[in-house]
């Protein structure tokens, strides 16, 4: 009967808080936010947020960024990749 117990989730009463995908996206966004703050780039990503698409898949939305921010992010990624490659190189 209606009103007795909890009804299963459907489109009318579904919430992202009930989804592990939402929490994964939120945690990834928080991790990225922390790194951007450490790099002094927190103001460069004003649209950073966690979200779910229509299929319930979580994603991190970086939003719109300036060309200068994109270049700085690319340089940080290149530096991290080079550092990682240096760490994996065999010692002589």
Tab-separated table of N, CA, C and O in Angstrom:
chain	number	residue	atom	x	y	z
A	1	UNK	N	0.820	-1.184	0.000
A	1	UNK	CA	0.000	0.000	0.000
A	1	UNK	C	0.868	1.252	0.000
A	1	UNK	O	1.964	1.244	0.503
A	2	UNK	N	0.307	2.289	-0.506
A	2	UNK	CA	1.002	3.565	-0.581
A	2	UNK	C	1.248	4.106	0.821
A	2	UNK	O	0.390	4.062	1.675
A	3	UNK	N	2.467	4.630	1.036
A	3	UNK	CA	2.804	5.220	2.310
A	3	UNK	C	3.337	4.217	3.328
A	3	UNK	O	3.760	4.604	4.400
A	4	UNK	N	3.310	2.939	2.998
A	4	UNK	CA	3.827	1.930	3.908
A	4	UNK	C	5.229	1.530	3.475
A	4	UNK	O	5.410	0.990	2.402
A	5	UNK	N	6.194	1.807	4.314
A	5	UNK	CA	7.561	1.440	3.973
A	5	UNK	C	8.122	2.313	2.863
A	5	UNK	O	7.450	3.192	2.335
A	6	UNK	N	9.328	2.022	2.510
A	6	UNK	CA	9.997	2.804	1.469
A	6	UNK	C	9.793	2.154	0.116
A	6	UNK	O	10.008	0.964	-0.050
A	7	UNK	N	9.390	2.958	-0.857
A	7	UNK	CA	9.211	2.462	-2.213
A	7	UNK	C	10.556	2.427	-2.912
A	7	UNK	O	11.445	3.212	-2.603
A	8	UNK	N	10.747	1.517	-3.869
A	8	UNK	CA	12.020	1.480	-4.597
A	8	UNK	C	12.242	2.777	-5.365
A	8	UNK	O	11.294	3.469	-5.725
A	9	UNK	N	13.527	3.091	-5.588
A	9	UNK	CA	13.855	4.312	-6.336
A	9	UNK	C	13.347	4.223	-7.758
A	9	UNK	O	13.471	3.204	-8.418
A	10	UNK	N	12.780	5.292	-8.218
A	10	UNK	CA	12.427	5.444	-9.618
A	10	UNK	C	12.773	6.871	-10.010
A	10	UNK	O	13.317	7.623	-9.224
A	11	UNK	N	12.437	7.248	-11.218
A	11	UNK	CA	12.803	8.580	-11.696
A	11	UNK	C	12.174	9.678	-10.846
A	11	UNK	O	12.706	10.770	-10.756
A	12	UNK	N	11.067	9.393	-10.199
A	12	UNK	CA	10.374	10.421	-9.434
A	12	UNK	C	11.020	10.692	-8.082
A	12	UNK	O	10.917	11.780	-7.561
A	13	UNK	N	11.697	9.706	-7.504
A	13	UNK	CA	12.275	9.954	-6.187
A	13	UNK	C	13.739	9.553	-6.077
A	13	UNK	O	14.235	9.364	-4.998
A	14	UNK	N	14.446	9.456	-7.180
A	14	UNK	CA	15.863	9.119	-7.184
A	14	UNK	C	16.672	10.322	-6.711
A	14	UNK	O	16.355	11.461	-6.990
A	15	UNK	N	17.727	10.070	-5.970
A	15	UNK	CA	18.600	11.132	-5.492
A	15	UNK	C	20.048	10.743	-5.745
A	15	UNK	O	20.416	9.583	-5.543
A	16	UNK	N	20.888	11.694	-6.148
A	16	UNK	CA	22.304	11.361	-6.357
A	16	UNK	C	22.984	10.914	-5.069
A	16	UNK	O	23.974	10.194	-5.100
A	17	UNK	N	22.443	11.309	-3.933
A	17	UNK	CA	23.047	10.931	-2.667
A	17	UNK	C	22.941	9.423	-2.444
A	17	UNK	O	23.680	8.847	-1.664
A	18	UNK	N	22.040	8.762	-3.167
A	18	UNK	CA	21.891	7.310	-3.060
A	18	UNK	C	22.849	6.557	-3.976
A	18	UNK	O	22.766	5.352	-4.085
A	19	UNK	N	23.755	7.243	-4.623
A	19	UNK	CA	24.569	6.609	-5.659
A	19	UNK	C	26.053	6.631	-5.317
A	19	UNK	O	26.604	7.658	-4.913
A	20	UNK	N	26.710	5.479	-5.490
A	20	UNK	CA	28.158	5.419	-5.266
A	20	UNK	C	28.897	6.223	-6.330
A	20	UNK	O	29.981	6.748	-6.061
A	21	UNK	N	28.321	6.341	-7.515
A	21	UNK	CA	28.950	7.123	-8.589
A	21	UNK	C	29.063	8.591	-8.195
A	21	UNK	O	30.041	9.266	-8.498
A	22	UNK	N	28.030	9.104	-7.517
A	22	UNK	CA	28.058	10.499	-7.070
A	22	UNK	C	29.195	10.706	-6.075
A	22	UNK	O	29.968	11.651	-6.164
A	23	UNK	N	29.333	9.811	-5.120
A	23	UNK	CA	30.388	9.952	-4.118
A	23	UNK	C	31.773	9.802	-4.743
A	23	UNK	O	32.713	10.493	-4.339
A	24	UNK	N	31.915	8.933	-5.735
A	24	UNK	CA	33.207	8.792	-6.420
A	24	UNK	C	33.564	10.090	-7.135
A	24	UNK	O	34.709	10.556	-7.069
A	25	UNK	N	32.594	10.694	-7.818
A	25	UNK	CA	32.837	11.960	-8.520
A	25	UNK	C	33.149	13.073	-7.520
A	25	UNK	O	34.051	13.882	-7.734
A	26	UNK	N	32.434	13.097	-6.411
A	26	UNK	CA	32.661	14.121	-5.397
A	26	UNK	C	34.047	13.975	-4.779
A	26	UNK	O	34.773	14.962	-4.599
A	27	UNK	N	34.453	12.741	-4.474
A	27	UNK	CA	35.772	12.521	-3.887
A	27	UNK	C	36.891	12.884	-4.858
A	27	UNK	O	37.900	13.477	-4.464
A	28	UNK	N	36.712	12.540	-6.137
A	28	UNK	CA	37.713	12.894	-7.146
A	28	UNK	C	37.803	14.409	-7.312
A	28	UNK	O	38.902	14.967	-7.456
A	29	UNK	N	36.664	15.083	-7.264
A	29	UNK	CA	36.646	16.539	-7.372
A	29	UNK	C	37.366	17.168	-6.185
A	29	UNK	O	38.152	18.108	-6.351
A	30	UNK	N	37.131	16.644	-4.995
A	30	UNK	CA	37.796	17.171	-3.802
A	30	UNK	C	39.307	16.962	-3.892
A	30	UNK	O	40.085	17.854	-3.524
A	31	UNK	N	39.732	15.795	-4.383
A	31	UNK	CA	41.161	15.540	-4.538
A	31	UNK	C	41.800	16.491	-5.537
A	31	UNK	O	42.888	17.032	-5.292
A	32	UNK	N	41.118	16.710	-6.662
A	32	UNK	CA	41.628	17.638	-7.669
A	32	UNK	C	41.647	19.059	-7.111
A	32	UNK	O	42.610	19.803	-7.315
A	33	UNK	N	40.607	19.428	-6.399
A	33	UNK	CA	40.556	20.762	-5.779
A	33	UNK	C	41.757	20.980	-4.866
A	33	UNK	O	42.395	22.030	-4.913
A	34	UNK	N	42.087	19.983	-4.054
A	34	UNK	CA	43.213	20.114	-3.134
A	34	UNK	C	44.531	20.329	-3.876
A	34	UNK	O	45.362	21.139	-3.466
A	35	UNK	N	44.724	19.613	-4.978
A	35	UNK	CA	45.942	19.779	-5.769
A	35	UNK	C	45.969	21.150	-6.430
A	35	UNK	O	47.013	21.816	-6.475
A	36	UNK	N	44.822	21.609	-6.939
A	36	UNK	CA	44.766	22.936	-7.561
A	36	UNK	C	45.058	24.032	-6.530
A	36	UNK	O	45.733	25.017	-6.845
A	37	UNK	N	44.580	23.858	-5.327
A	37	UNK	CA	44.876	24.832	-4.266
A	37	UNK	C	46.381	24.842	-3.980
A	37	UNK	O	46.998	25.911	-3.892
A	38	UNK	N	46.985	23.664	-3.868
A	38	UNK	CA	48.425	23.566	-3.603
A	38	UNK	C	49.240	24.206	-4.727
A	38	UNK	O	50.305	24.768	-4.477
A	39	UNK	N	48.725	24.132	-5.957
A	39	UNK	CA	49.421	24.724	-7.102
A	39	UNK	C	49.082	26.205	-7.274
A	39	UNK	O	49.575	26.848	-8.201
A	40	UNK	N	48.230	26.748	-6.408
A	40	UNK	CA	47.832	28.155	-6.517
A	40	UNK	C	46.885	28.423	-7.665
A	40	UNK	O	46.795	29.548	-8.146
A	41	UNK	N	46.146	27.404	-8.084
A	41	UNK	CA	45.269	27.548	-9.248
A	41	UNK	C	43.778	27.463	-8.901
A	41	UNK	O	42.950	27.307	-9.784
A	42	UNK	N	43.428	27.597	-7.631
A	42	UNK	CA	42.026	27.423	-7.253
A	42	UNK	C	41.091	28.432	-7.911
A	42	UNK	O	39.951	28.126	-8.223
A	43	UNK	N	41.567	29.623	-8.167
A	43	UNK	CA	40.718	30.646	-8.803
A	43	UNK	C	40.603	30.445	-10.316
A	43	UNK	O	39.751	31.045	-10.956
A	44	UNK	N	41.445	29.593	-10.872
A	44	UNK	CA	41.445	29.368	-12.313
A	44	UNK	C	40.397	28.344	-12.756
A	44	UNK	O	40.177	28.155	-13.947
A	45	UNK	N	39.759	27.667	-11.802
A	45	UNK	CA	38.756	26.638	-12.112
A	45	UNK	C	37.455	26.945	-11.374
A	45	UNK	O	37.009	26.175	-10.517
A	46	UNK	N	36.810	28.078	-11.711
A	46	UNK	CA	35.612	28.477	-10.956
A	46	UNK	C	34.411	27.556	-11.161
A	46	UNK	O	33.466	27.587	-10.372
A	47	UNK	N	34.426	26.731	-12.193
A	47	UNK	CA	33.278	25.866	-12.481
A	47	UNK	C	33.521	24.411	-12.098
A	47	UNK	O	32.727	23.538	-12.444
A	48	UNK	N	34.603	24.119	-11.381
A	48	UNK	CA	34.926	22.754	-10.982
A	48	UNK	C	33.808	22.193	-10.117
A	48	UNK	O	33.399	22.805	-9.137
A	49	UNK	N	33.291	21.009	-10.517
A	49	UNK	CA	32.214	20.402	-9.732
A	49	UNK	C	32.064	18.933	-10.075
A	49	UNK	O	32.478	18.483	-11.133
A	50	UNK	N	31.467	18.207	-9.164
A	50	UNK	CA	31.112	16.813	-9.392
A	50	UNK	C	29.703	16.781	-9.962
A	50	UNK	O	28.868	17.629	-9.635
A	51	UNK	N	29.428	15.798	-10.815
A	51	UNK	CA	28.098	15.708	-11.402
A	51	UNK	C	27.829	14.278	-11.828
A	51	UNK	O	28.722	13.425	-11.807
A	52	UNK	N	26.611	14.029	-12.211
A	52	UNK	CA	26.195	12.753	-12.793
A	52	UNK	C	25.551	13.058	-14.124
A	52	UNK	O	24.864	14.067	-14.274
A	53	UNK	N	25.744	12.159	-15.095
A	53	UNK	CA	25.046	12.345	-16.357
A	53	UNK	C	23.680	11.669	-16.279
A	53	UNK	O	23.292	11.123	-15.241
A	54	UNK	N	22.942	11.697	-17.366
A	54	UNK	CA	21.586	11.141	-17.389
A	54	UNK	C	21.559	9.643	-17.144
A	54	UNK	O	20.522	9.094	-16.780
A	55	UNK	N	22.672	8.970	-17.309
A	55	UNK	CA	22.748	7.524	-17.102
A	55	UNK	C	23.244	7.173	-15.706
A	55	UNK	O	23.469	6.015	-15.394
A	56	UNK	N	23.471	8.180	-14.869
A	56	UNK	CA	23.926	7.948	-13.508
A	56	UNK	C	25.417	7.743	-13.383
A	56	UNK	O	25.902	7.348	-12.325
A	57	UNK	N	26.166	8.038	-14.449
A	57	UNK	CA	27.622	7.908	-14.400
A	57	UNK	C	28.211	9.195	-13.828
A	57	UNK	O	27.872	10.283	-14.253
A	58	UNK	N	29.107	9.040	-12.852
A	58	UNK	CA	29.728	10.206	-12.256
A	58	UNK	C	30.821	10.777	-13.135
A	58	UNK	O	31.471	10.053	-13.884
A	59	UNK	N	30.995	12.079	-13.073
A	59	UNK	CA	32.113	12.718	-13.769
A	59	UNK	C	32.500	13.992	-13.049
A	59	UNK	O	31.758	14.510	-12.219
A	60	UNK	N	33.703	14.463	-13.360
A	60	UNK	CA	34.219	15.711	-12.813
A	60	UNK	C	34.178	16.733	-13.933
A	60	UNK	O	34.780	16.534	-14.987
A	61	UNK	N	33.468	17.806	-13.694
A	61	UNK	CA	33.335	18.878	-14.684
A	61	UNK	C	34.354	19.957	-14.348
A	61	UNK	O	34.265	20.604	-13.303
A	62	UNK	N	35.362	20.128	-15.216
A	62	UNK	CA	36.367	21.165	-14.998
A	62	UNK	C	35.839	22.538	-15.371
A	62	UNK	O	36.348	23.552	-14.917
A	63	UNK	N	34.838	22.578	-16.222
A	63	UNK	CA	34.264	23.842	-16.645
A	63	UNK	C	35.151	24.561	-17.649
A	63	UNK	O	36.130	24.027	-18.157
A	64	UNK	N	34.779	25.788	-17.905
A	64	UNK	CA	35.548	26.609	-18.841
A	64	UNK	C	36.762	27.181	-18.142
A	64	UNK	O	36.683	27.637	-17.010
A	65	UNK	N	37.905	27.156	-18.841
A	65	UNK	CA	39.127	27.739	-18.303
A	65	UNK	C	39.770	28.592	-19.389
A	65	UNK	O	39.517	28.403	-20.578
A	66	UNK	N	40.606	29.494	-18.967
A	66	UNK	CA	41.279	30.377	-19.930
A	66	UNK	C	42.392	29.615	-20.644
A	66	UNK	O	42.885	28.600	-20.150
A	67	UNK	N	42.815	30.107	-21.794
A	67	UNK	CA	43.944	29.477	-22.491
A	67	UNK	C	45.205	29.451	-21.622
A	67	UNK	O	45.945	28.466	-21.642
A	68	UNK	N	45.427	30.493	-20.852
A	68	UNK	CA	46.598	30.535	-19.982
A	68	UNK	C	46.529	29.431	-18.921
A	68	UNK	O	47.535	28.782	-18.618
A	69	UNK	N	45.343	29.216	-18.378
A	69	UNK	CA	45.162	28.158	-17.386
A	69	UNK	C	45.395	26.790	-18.016
A	69	UNK	O	46.036	25.927	-17.424
A	70	UNK	N	44.886	26.598	-19.227
A	70	UNK	CA	45.086	25.322	-19.929
A	70	UNK	C	46.569	25.076	-20.173
A	70	UNK	O	47.058	23.952	-19.994
A	71	UNK	N	47.309	26.117	-20.554
A	71	UNK	CA	48.747	25.971	-20.775
A	71	UNK	C	49.469	25.637	-19.467
A	71	UNK	O	50.351	24.778	-19.440
A	72	UNK	N	49.082	26.285	-18.382
A	72	UNK	CA	49.718	26.004	-17.088
A	72	UNK	C	49.402	24.583	-16.622
A	72	UNK	O	50.278	23.876	-16.126
A	73	UNK	N	48.166	24.152	-16.804
A	73	UNK	CA	47.785	22.792	-16.438
A	73	UNK	C	48.552	21.779	-17.276
A	73	UNK	O	49.051	20.783	-16.756
A	74	UNK	N	48.690	22.037	-18.572
A	74	UNK	CA	49.452	21.139	-19.445
A	74	UNK	C	50.910	21.054	-18.990
A	74	UNK	O	51.499	19.967	-18.974
A	75	UNK	N	51.486	22.170	-18.601
A	75	UNK	CA	52.874	22.173	-18.125
A	75	UNK	C	53.009	21.384	-16.822
A	75	UNK	O	53.955	20.619	-16.651
A	76	UNK	N	52.058	21.543	-15.915
A	76	UNK	CA	52.087	20.774	-14.668
A	76	UNK	C	51.989	19.275	-14.945
A	76	UNK	O	52.696	18.470	-14.336
A	77	UNK	N	51.136	18.892	-15.883
A	77	UNK	CA	50.992	17.474	-16.234
A	77	UNK	C	52.264	16.938	-16.888
A	77	UNK	O	52.701	15.826	-16.595
A	78	UNK	N	52.875	17.747	-17.777
A	78	UNK	CA	54.137	17.328	-18.400
A	78	UNK	C	55.216	17.129	-17.343
A	78	UNK	O	55.952	16.141	-17.375
A	79	UNK	N	55.303	18.065	-16.409
A	79	UNK	CA	56.295	17.958	-15.340
A	79	UNK	C	56.061	16.702	-14.506
A	79	UNK	O	56.999	15.978	-14.185
A	80	UNK	N	54.809	16.436	-14.181
A	80	UNK	CA	54.484	15.239	-13.396
A	80	UNK	C	54.815	13.971	-14.173
A	80	UNK	O	55.343	13.007	-13.605
A	81	UNK	N	54.529	13.954	-15.458
A	81	UNK	CA	54.829	12.779	-16.280
A	81	UNK	C	56.329	12.561	-16.371
A	81	UNK	O	56.805	11.429	-16.272
A	82	UNK	N	57.090	13.627	-16.564
A	82	UNK	CA	58.549	13.510	-16.640
A	82	UNK	C	59.126	13.053	-15.313
A	82	UNK	O	60.047	12.241	-15.278
A	83	UNK	N	58.587	13.554	-14.228
A	83	UNK	CA	59.044	13.146	-12.903
A	83	UNK	C	58.753	11.670	-12.662
A	83	UNK	O	59.589	10.947	-12.137
A	84	UNK	N	57.601	11.231	-13.094
A	84	UNK	CA	57.221	9.829	-12.943
A	84	UNK	C	58.128	8.938	-13.794
A	84	UNK	O	58.563	7.875	-13.346
A	85	UNK	N	58.436	9.369	-14.997
A	85	UNK	CA	59.320	8.604	-15.880
A	85	UNK	C	60.725	8.545	-15.287
A	85	UNK	O	61.393	7.495	-15.373
A	86	UNK	N	61.193	9.631	-14.667
A	86	UNK	CA	62.514	9.649	-14.040
A	86	UNK	C	62.562	8.681	-12.863
A	86	UNK	O	63.566	8.017	-12.630
A	87	UNK	N	61.454	8.594	-12.116
A	87	UNK	CA	61.398	7.679	-10.968
A	87	UNK	C	61.434	6.229	-11.400
A	87	UNK	O	61.938	5.368	-10.677
A	88	UNK	N	60.919	5.917	-12.590
A	88	UNK	CA	60.859	4.559	-13.071
A	88	UNK	C	62.123	4.128	-13.824
A	88	UNK	O	62.305	2.959	-14.098
A	89	UNK	N	62.981	5.082	-14.161
A	89	UNK	CA	64.209	4.754	-14.911
A	89	UNK	C	65.130	3.921	-14.027
A	89	UNK	O	65.314	4.202	-12.849
A	90	UNK	N	65.749	2.872	-14.616
A	90	UNK	CA	66.664	2.046	-13.832
A	90	UNK	C	67.920	2.835	-13.456
A	90	UNK	O	68.387	3.687	-14.209
A	91	UNK	N	68.424	2.558	-12.259
A	91	UNK	CA	69.648	3.220	-11.818
A	91	UNK	C	70.851	2.572	-12.472
A	91	UNK	O	70.862	1.388	-12.747
A	92	UNK	N	71.886	3.359	-12.707
A	92	UNK	CA	73.096	2.832	-13.348
A	92	UNK	C	74.206	2.744	-12.369
A	92	UNK	O	74.429	3.403	-11.491
